[in-house]
Coordinates of C-alpha atoms (C1' of nucleotides) in Angstrom, one line a residue:
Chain J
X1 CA -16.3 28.1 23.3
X2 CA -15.7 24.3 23.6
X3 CA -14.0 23.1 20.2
X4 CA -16.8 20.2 19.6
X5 CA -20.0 22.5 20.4
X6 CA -21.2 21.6 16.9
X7 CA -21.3 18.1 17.3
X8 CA -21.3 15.5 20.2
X9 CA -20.0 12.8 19.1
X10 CA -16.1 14.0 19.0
X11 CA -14.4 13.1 22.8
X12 CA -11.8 15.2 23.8
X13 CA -9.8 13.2 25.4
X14 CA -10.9 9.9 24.2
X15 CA -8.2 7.1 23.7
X16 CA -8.5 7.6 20.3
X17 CA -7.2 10.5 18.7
X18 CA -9.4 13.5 17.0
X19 CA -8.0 13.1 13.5
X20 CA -9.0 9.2 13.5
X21 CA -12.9 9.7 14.6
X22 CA -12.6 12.5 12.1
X23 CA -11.5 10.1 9.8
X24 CA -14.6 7.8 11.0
X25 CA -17.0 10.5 10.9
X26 CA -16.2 10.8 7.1
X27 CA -16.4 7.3 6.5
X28 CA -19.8 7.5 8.2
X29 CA -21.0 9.6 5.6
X30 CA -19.8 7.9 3.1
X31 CA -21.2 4.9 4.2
X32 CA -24.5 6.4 4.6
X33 CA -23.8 7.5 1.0
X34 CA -23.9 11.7 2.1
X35 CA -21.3 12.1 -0.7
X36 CA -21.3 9.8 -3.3
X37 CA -18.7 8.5 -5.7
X38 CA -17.0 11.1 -8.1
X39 CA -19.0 13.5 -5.6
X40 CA -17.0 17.1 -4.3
X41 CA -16.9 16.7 -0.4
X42 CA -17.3 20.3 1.6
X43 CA -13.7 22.2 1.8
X44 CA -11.2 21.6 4.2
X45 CA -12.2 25.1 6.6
X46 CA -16.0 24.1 5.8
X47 CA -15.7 20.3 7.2
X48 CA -13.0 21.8 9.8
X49 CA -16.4 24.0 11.1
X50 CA -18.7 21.3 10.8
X51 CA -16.8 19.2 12.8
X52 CA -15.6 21.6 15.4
X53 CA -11.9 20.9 14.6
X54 CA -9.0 23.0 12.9
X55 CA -8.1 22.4 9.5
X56 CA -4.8 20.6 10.2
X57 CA -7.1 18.0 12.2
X58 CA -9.2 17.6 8.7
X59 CA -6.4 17.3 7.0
X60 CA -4.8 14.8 8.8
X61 CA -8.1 12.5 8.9
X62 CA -8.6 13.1 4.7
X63 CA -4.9 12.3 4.1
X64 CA -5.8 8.7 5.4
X65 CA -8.6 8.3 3.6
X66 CA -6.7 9.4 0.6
X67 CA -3.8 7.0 1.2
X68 CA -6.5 4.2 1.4
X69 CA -7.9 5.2 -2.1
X70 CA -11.2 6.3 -0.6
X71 CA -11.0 9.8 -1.1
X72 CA -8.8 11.2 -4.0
X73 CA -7.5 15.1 -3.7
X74 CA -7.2 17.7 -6.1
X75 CA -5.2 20.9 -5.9
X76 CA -7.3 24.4 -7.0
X77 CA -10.5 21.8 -7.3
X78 CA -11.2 20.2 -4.1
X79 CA -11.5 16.4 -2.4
X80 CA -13.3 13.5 -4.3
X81 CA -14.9 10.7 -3.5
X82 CA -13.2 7.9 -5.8
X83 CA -14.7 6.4 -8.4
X84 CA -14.1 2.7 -9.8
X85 CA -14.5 3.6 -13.6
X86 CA -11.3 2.5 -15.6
X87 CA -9.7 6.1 -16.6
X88 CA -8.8 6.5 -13.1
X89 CA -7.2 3.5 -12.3
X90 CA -7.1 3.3 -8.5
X91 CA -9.0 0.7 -8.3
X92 CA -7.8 -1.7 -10.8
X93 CA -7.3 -4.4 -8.3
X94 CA -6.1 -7.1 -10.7
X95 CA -3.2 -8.6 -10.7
X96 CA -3.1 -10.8 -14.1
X97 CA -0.1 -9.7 -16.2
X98 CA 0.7 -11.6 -19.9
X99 CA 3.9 -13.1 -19.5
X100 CA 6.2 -10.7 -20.9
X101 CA 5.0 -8.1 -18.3
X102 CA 2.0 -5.9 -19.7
X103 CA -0.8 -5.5 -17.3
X104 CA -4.1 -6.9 -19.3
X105 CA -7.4 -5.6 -19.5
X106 CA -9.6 -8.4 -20.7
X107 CA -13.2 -7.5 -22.3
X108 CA -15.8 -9.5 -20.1
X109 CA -18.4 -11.7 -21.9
X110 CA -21.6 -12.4 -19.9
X111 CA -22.6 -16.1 -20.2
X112 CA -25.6 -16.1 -17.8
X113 CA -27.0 -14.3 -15.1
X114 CA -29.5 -15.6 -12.9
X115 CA -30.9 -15.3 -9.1
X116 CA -30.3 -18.1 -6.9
X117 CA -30.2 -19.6 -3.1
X118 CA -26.6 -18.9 -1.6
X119 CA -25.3 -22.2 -0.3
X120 CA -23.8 -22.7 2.5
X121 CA -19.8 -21.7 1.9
X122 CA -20.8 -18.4 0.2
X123 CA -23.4 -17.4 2.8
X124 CA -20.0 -18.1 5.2
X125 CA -18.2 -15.6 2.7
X126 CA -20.6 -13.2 2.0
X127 CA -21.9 -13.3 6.2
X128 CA -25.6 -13.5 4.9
X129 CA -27.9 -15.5 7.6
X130 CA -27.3 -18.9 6.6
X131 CA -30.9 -19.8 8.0
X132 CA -32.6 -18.4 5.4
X133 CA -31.6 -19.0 2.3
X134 CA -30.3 -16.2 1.2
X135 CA -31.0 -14.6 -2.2
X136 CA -28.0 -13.7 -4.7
X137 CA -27.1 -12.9 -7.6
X138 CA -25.1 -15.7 -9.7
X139 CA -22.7 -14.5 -12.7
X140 CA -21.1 -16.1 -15.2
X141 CA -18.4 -14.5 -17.6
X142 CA -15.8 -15.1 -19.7
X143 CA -12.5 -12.6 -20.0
X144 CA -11.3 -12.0 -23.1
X145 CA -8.3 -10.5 -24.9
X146 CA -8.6 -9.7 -28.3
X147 CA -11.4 -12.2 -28.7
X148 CA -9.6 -15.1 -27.1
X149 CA -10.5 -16.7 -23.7
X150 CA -8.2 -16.5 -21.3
X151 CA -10.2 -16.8 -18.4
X152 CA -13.5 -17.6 -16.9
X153 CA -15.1 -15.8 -13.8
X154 CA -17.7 -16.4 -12.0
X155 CA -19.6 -14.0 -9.3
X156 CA -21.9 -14.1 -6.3
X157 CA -23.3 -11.1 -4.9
X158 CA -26.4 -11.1 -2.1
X159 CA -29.4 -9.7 -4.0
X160 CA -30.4 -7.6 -1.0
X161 CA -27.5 -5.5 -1.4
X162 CA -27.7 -5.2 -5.1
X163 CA -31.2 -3.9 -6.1
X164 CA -31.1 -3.4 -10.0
X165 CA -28.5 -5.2 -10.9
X166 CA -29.4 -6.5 -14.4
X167 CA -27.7 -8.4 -17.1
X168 CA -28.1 -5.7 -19.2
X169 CA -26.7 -3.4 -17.1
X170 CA -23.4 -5.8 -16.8
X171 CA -23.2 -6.3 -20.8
X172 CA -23.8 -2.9 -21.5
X173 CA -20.8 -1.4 -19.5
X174 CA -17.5 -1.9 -20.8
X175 CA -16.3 -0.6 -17.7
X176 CA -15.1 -2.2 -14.6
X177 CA -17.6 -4.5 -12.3
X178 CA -17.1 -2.2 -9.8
X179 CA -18.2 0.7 -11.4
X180 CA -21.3 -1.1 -12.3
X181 CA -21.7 -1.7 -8.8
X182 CA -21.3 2.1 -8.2
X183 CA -23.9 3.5 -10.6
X184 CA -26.6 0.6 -10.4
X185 CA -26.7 -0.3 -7.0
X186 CA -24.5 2.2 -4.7
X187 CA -22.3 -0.7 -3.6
X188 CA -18.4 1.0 -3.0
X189 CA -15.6 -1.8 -3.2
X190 CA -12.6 -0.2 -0.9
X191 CA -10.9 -3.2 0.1
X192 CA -10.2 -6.6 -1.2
X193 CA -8.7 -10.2 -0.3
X194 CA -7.4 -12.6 -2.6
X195 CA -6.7 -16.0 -2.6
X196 CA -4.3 -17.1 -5.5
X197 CA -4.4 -21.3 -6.3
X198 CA -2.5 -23.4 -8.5
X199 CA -5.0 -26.2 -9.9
X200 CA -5.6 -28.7 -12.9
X201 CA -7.9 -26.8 -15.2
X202 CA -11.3 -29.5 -15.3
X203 CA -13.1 -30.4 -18.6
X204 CA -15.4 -27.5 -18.8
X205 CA -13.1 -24.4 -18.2
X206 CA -10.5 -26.5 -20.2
X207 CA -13.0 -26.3 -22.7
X208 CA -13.7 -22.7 -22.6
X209 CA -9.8 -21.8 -22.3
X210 CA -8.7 -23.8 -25.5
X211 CA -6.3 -25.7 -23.4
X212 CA -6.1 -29.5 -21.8
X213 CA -8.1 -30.8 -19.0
X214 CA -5.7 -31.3 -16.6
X215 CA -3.3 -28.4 -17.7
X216 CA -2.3 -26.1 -14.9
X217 CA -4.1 -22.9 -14.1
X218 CA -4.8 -20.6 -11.8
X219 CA -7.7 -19.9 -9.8
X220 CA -8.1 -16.4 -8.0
X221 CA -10.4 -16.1 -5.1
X222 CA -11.4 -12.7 -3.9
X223 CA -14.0 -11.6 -1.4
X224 CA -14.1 -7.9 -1.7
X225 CA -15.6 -5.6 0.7
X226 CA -17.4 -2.1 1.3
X227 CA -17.2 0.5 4.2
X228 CA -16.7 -1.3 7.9
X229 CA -15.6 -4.4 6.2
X230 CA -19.0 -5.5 5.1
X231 CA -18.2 -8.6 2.4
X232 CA -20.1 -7.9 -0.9
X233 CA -18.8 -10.2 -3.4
X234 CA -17.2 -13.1 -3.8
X235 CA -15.4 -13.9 -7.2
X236 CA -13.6 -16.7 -8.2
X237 CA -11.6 -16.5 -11.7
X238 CA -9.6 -19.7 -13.3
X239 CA -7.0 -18.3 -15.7
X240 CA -4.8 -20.1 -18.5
X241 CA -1.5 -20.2 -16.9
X242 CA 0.8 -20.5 -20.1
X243 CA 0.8 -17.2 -21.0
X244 CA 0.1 -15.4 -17.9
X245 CA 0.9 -14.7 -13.9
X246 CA -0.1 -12.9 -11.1
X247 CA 2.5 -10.2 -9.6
X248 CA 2.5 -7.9 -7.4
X249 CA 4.9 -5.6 -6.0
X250 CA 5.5 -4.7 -2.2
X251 CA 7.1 -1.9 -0.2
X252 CA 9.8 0.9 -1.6
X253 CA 9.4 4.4 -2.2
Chain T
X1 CA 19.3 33.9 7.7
X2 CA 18.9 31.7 4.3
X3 CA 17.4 28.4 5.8
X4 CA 19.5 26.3 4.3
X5 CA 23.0 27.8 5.2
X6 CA 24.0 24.2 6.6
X7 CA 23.3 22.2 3.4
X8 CA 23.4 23.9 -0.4
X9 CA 21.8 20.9 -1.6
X10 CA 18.7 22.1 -1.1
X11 CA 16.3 24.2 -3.2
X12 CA 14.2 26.5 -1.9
X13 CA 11.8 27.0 -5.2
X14 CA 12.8 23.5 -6.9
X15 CA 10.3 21.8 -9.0
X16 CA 10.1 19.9 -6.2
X17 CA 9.2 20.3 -2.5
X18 CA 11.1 20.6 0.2
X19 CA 9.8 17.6 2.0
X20 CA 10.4 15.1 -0.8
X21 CA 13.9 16.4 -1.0
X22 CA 14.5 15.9 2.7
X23 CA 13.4 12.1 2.1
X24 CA 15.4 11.5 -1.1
X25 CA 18.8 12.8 1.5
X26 CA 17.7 10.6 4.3
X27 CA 17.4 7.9 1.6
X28 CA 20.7 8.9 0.9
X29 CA 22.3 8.9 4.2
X30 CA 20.7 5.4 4.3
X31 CA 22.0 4.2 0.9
X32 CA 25.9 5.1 2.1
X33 CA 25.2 3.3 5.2
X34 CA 25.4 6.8 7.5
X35 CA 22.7 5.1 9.5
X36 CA 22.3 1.0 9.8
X37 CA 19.6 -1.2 10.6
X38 CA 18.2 -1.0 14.2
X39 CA 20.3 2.2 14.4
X40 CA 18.1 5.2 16.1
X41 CA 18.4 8.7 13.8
X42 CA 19.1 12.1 15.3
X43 CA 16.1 13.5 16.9
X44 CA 13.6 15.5 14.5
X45 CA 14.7 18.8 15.7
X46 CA 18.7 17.7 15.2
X47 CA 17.6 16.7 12.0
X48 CA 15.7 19.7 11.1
X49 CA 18.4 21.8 12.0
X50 CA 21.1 19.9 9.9
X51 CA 19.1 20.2 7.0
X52 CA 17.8 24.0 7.6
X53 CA 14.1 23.7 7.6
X54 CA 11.7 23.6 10.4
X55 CA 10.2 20.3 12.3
X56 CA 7.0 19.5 10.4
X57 CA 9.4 19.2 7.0
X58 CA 11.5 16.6 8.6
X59 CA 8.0 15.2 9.8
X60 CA 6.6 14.9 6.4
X61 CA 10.1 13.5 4.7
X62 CA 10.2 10.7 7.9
X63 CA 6.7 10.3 7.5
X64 CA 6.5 9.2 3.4
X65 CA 9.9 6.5 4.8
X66 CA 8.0 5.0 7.4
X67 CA 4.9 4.6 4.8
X68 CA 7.5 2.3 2.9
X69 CA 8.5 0.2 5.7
X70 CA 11.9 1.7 5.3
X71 CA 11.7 3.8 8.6
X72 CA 10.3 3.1 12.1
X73 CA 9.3 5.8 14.6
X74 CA 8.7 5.0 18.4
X75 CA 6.9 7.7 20.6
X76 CA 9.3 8.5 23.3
X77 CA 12.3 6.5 22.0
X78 CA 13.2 7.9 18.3
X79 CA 13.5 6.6 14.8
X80 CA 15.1 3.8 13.7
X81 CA 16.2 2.3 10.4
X82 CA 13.7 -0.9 10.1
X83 CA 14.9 -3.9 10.6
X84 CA 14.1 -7.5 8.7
X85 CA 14.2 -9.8 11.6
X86 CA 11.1 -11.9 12.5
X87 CA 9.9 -10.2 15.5
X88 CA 9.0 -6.5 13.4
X89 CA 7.1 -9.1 10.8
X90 CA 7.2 -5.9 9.0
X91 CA 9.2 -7.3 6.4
X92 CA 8.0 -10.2 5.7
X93 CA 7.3 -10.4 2.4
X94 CA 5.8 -13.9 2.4
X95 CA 2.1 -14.3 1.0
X96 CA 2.1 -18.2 1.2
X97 CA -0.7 -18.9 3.5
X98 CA -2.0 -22.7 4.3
X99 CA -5.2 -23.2 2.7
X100 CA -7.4 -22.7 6.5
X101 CA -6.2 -19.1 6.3
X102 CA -3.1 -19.3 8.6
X103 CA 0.2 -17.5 7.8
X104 CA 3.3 -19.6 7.4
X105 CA 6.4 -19.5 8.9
X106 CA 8.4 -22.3 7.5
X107 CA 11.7 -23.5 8.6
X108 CA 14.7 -23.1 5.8
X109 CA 17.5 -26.0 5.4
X110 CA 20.2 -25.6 3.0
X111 CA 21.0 -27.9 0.2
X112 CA 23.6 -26.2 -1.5
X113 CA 25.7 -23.0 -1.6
X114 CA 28.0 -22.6 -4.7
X115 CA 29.8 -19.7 -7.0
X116 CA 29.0 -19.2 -10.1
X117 CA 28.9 -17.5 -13.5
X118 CA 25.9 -16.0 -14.0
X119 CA 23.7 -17.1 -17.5
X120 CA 22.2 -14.1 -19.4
X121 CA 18.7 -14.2 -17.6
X122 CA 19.6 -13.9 -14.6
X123 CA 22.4 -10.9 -15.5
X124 CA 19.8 -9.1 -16.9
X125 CA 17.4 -9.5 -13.9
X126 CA 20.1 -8.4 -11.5
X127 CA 21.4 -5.8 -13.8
X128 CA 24.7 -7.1 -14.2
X129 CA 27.7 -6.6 -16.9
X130 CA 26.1 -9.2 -19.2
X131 CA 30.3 -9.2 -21.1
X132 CA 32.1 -10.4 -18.2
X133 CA 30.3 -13.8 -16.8
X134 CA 29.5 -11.6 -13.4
X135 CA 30.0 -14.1 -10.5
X136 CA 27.4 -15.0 -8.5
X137 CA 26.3 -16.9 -5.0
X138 CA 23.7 -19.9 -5.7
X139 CA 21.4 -20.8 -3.1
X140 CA 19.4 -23.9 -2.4
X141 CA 16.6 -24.7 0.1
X142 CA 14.2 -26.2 1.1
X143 CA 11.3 -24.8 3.3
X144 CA 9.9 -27.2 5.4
X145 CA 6.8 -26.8 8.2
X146 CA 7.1 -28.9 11.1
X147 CA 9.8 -31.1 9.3
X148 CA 7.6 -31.7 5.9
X149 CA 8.7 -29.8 3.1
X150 CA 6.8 -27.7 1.5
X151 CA 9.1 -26.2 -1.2
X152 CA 11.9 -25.6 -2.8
X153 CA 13.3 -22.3 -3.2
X154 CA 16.5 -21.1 -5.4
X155 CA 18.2 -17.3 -4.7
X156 CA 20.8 -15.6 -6.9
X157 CA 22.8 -12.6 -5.4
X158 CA 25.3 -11.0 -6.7
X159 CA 28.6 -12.0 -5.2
X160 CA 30.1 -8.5 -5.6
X161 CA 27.5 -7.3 -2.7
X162 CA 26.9 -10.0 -0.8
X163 CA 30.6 -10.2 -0.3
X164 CA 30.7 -12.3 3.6
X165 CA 27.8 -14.4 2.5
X166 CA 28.7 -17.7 3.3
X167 CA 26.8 -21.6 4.0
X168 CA 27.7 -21.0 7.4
X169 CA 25.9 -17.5 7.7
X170 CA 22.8 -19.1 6.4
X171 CA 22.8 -22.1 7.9
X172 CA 23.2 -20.8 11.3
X173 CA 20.3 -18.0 11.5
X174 CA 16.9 -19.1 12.2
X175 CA 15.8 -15.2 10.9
X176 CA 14.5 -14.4 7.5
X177 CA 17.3 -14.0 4.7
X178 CA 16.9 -10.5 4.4
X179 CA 17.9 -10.0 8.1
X180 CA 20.9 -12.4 7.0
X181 CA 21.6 -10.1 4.0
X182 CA 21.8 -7.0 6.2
X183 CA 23.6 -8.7 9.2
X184 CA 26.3 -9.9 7.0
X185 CA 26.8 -8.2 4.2
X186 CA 24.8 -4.6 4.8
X187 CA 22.5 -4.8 2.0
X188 CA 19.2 -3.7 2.5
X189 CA 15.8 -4.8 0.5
X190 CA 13.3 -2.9 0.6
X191 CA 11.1 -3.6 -2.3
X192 CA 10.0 -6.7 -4.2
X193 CA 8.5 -7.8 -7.2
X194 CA 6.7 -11.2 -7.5
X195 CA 5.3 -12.9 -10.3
X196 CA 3.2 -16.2 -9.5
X197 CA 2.7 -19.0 -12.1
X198 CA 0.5 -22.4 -11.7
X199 CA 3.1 -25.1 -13.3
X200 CA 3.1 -29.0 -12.8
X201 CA 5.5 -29.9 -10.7
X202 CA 8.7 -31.6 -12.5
X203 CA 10.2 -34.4 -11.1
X204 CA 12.8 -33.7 -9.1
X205 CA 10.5 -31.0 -7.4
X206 CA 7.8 -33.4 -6.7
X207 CA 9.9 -35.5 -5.0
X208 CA 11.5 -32.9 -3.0
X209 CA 7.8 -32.2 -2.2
X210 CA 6.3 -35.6 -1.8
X211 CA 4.0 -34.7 -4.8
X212 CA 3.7 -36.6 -7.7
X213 CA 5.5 -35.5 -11.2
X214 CA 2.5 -33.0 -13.2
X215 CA 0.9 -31.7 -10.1
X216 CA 0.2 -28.3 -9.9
X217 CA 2.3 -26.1 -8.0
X218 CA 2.5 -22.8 -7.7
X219 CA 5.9 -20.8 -8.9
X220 CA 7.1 -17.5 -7.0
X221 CA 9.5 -15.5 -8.9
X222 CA 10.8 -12.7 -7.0
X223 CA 13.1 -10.2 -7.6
X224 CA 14.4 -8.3 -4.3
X225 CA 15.5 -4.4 -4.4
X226 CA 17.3 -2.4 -2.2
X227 CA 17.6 1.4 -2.6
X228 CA 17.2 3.3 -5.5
X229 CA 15.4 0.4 -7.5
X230 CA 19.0 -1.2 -7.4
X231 CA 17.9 -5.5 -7.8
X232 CA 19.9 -7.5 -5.4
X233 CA 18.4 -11.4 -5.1
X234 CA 16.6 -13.3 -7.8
X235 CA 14.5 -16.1 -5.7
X236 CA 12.3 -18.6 -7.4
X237 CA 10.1 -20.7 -5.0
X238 CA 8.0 -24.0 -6.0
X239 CA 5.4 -24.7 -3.6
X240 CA 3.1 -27.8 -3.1
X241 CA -0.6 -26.5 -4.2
X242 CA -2.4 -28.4 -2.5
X243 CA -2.1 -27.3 1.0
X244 CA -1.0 -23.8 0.2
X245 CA -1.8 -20.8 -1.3
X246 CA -1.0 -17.2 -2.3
X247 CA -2.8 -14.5 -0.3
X248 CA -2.9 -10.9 -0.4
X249 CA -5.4 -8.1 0.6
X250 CA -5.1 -4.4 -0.9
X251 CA -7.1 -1.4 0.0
X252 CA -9.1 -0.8 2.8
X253 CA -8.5 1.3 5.8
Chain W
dT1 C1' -5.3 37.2 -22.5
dA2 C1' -5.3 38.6 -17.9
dT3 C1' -7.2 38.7 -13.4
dC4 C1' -9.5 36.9 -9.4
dA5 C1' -11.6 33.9 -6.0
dT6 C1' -11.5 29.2 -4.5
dT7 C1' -9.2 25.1 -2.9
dT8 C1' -5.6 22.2 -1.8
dG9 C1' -0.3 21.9 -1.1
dT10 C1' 3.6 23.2 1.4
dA11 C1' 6.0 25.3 5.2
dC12 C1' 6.7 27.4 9.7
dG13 C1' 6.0 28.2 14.7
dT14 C1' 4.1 26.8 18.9
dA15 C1' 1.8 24.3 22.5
dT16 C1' 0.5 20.3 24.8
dG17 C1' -0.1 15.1 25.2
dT18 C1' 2.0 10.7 25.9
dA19 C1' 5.3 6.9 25.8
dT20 C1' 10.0 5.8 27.3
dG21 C1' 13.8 5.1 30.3
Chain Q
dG1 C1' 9.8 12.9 39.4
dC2 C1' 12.3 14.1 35.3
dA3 C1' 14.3 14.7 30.6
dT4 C1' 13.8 13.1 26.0
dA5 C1' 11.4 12.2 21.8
dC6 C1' 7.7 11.5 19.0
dA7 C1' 2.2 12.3 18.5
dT8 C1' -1.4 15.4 18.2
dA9 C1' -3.4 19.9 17.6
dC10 C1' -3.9 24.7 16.4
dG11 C1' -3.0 29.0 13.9
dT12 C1' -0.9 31.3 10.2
dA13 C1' 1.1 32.4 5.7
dC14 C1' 2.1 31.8 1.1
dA15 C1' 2.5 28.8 -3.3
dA16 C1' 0.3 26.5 -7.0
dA17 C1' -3.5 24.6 -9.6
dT18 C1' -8.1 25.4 -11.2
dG19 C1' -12.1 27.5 -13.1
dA20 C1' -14.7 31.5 -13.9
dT21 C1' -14.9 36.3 -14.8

DNA sequence: TATCATTTGTACGTATGTATG
DNA sequence: GCATACATACGTACAAATGAT
């Protein structure tokens, strides 16, 4: 019996190898929202039958997935798609550490919400026809830390993709954006770039900051993106440098 | 036969598996310099039989170092201990982009090159006796792109490893330092930590960088490691803001 | 408390494909 | 063409975690 009777996409021979369009094939159906976040995908032997492959072939696709954060396994329970929400910190993608080395994470203060024309440079980010003037979602926040400012953020996301998105629903979560994004509107942030700048903090986010227009800051830039690389969100943040930094570590076991 | 007649370090119902033990020996071999950089390992079946556990072990131990950078395995030629020089831009650990999105590959000229006494700070970075005034190699540069400097950049290793590390050395490789540190003195980083801080530039700095005094620029503190989480270089960078920027991209497959 | 079915984790053996020299 | 070495793929077995019985 031919090993891919059960479905016609898989090529035997192809240039790519089986466990990779396995790998694709899941992130098809995840895209296409099949299984959604925090959601128990079919076992290893089921998904091994459903795809017409063995179970080391599975394997071998989910473990890339896993590595990528995407899916998230569980001995005795099963495989997961991951969820954004704050317990599971996975995807805590920031990098903002006070200056004595704690991670931080800030309470967010909405300061407006409203639905706007892109321009043109976030239409270029977000790769919304920039014929058109696209429809997004504008918003504005403040980070906190025990009641003091220590950054401001703002947010553009195209409307289209984020049907029900509310300022209610953004003040009334004290979780991550990203979860918000998960729940209300089905959006899955898997990947994200970021642009770190050192700048003179200007009257208004002075202002807001408690510190001196014209006092260094820095600004974070970050596109982030969904399955196949599709931009969602652009966020640009303008921290109070004086008592913290961005870090990151790279490489080692 | 007991499968591990060849090697009693290994457990057979240890807390914990076999693979990761087979990674921590390999780390091993690496850390007492059994195999060097560039150097090709035995073969996974040469391996598996030193150790006295079958292929797909060795696989999975290999598999978790070349995840980390720290291993590099060719179809059809072996694996080899990864390397630091520019052409495998695997390790390069810059994240200094030019604001239109390209990469940067700056150019490095030597200022200075001294011995010192190390102050407390950077003892207790390095992990050194803080009693004994541990001696250490200063290094100053400047990075330059296409003959304009960029920034100024100031390393700390401890003398007692780099021991070989001269002006000369440094002055006469075009390759990253790190390829410098394991040519010459055998010391291998793989891991690093990096803090980033938006300052105004002093004055001596914006000079260097054809700024003026109170710009922003953007600090890179980094501390190098080599294996087992053992700190080898301090390096603090100052780089002109207005061109440049700090970029990095994390998750995503 | 103990047992059992389910599911992933680890480990082994084998076969074949593919890049390299 | 050939030997070598890693890459992919399959089948199997048992361990360990989990949750329900």
């Amino acid at each position: 019996m031919p090993r891919n009777a059960l479905n016609s996409k898989l090529e035997m021979h192809a240039s790519e190898p089986l466990y990779k369009q396995i790998e694709k094939q899941i992130l098809d159906c995840l895209a296409q929202g099949e299984w959604k976040p925090g959601e128990r995908l079919p076992n290893e032997s089921q998904l091994a039958k459903r795809f017409g492959v063995a179970i080391f072939t599975v394997r071998a696709g989910i473990s890339e997935l896993v590595a990528a954060n995407i899916l998230i396994r569980r001995q005795g329970k099963g495989t997961f798609v991951a969820r954004h929400d704050r317990q599971r910190q996975r995807y805590q993608f920031t990098h903002i550490f006070r200056n004595d080395g704690v991670k931080i994470s800030p309470e967010r203060q909405l300061v407006s919400f409203s639905r706007i024309s892109a321009d043109r440079s976030i239409a270029e980010m977000l790769h919304l026809p920039q014929n058109e003037k696209p429809s997004v979602f504008r918003v504005e926040c403040i980070l906190k830390l025990e009641s003091r400012p220590i950054a401001t953020m703002d947010i553009t996301v195209p409307a289209r993709l984020f049907a029900g998105l509310t300022a209610r629903a953004i003040r009334e979560s004290a979780e991550n954006l990203y979860a918000v994004y998960q729940e209300v509107c089905g959006v899955n942030v898997i990947r994200i770039e970021e642009r770190v700048y050192a700048v003179k903090a200007g009257a208004r986010v002075a202002n807001t900051l408690g510190i001196h227009a014209g006092d260094p800051a820095l600004r974070v830039d970050r596109i982030a993106y969904t399955y196949n690389d599709v931009p969602v969100e652009f966020r640009s943040r303008v921290h109070q440098a004086f008592d913290y930094h961005y870090q990151i570590s790279e490489g080692g076991v």
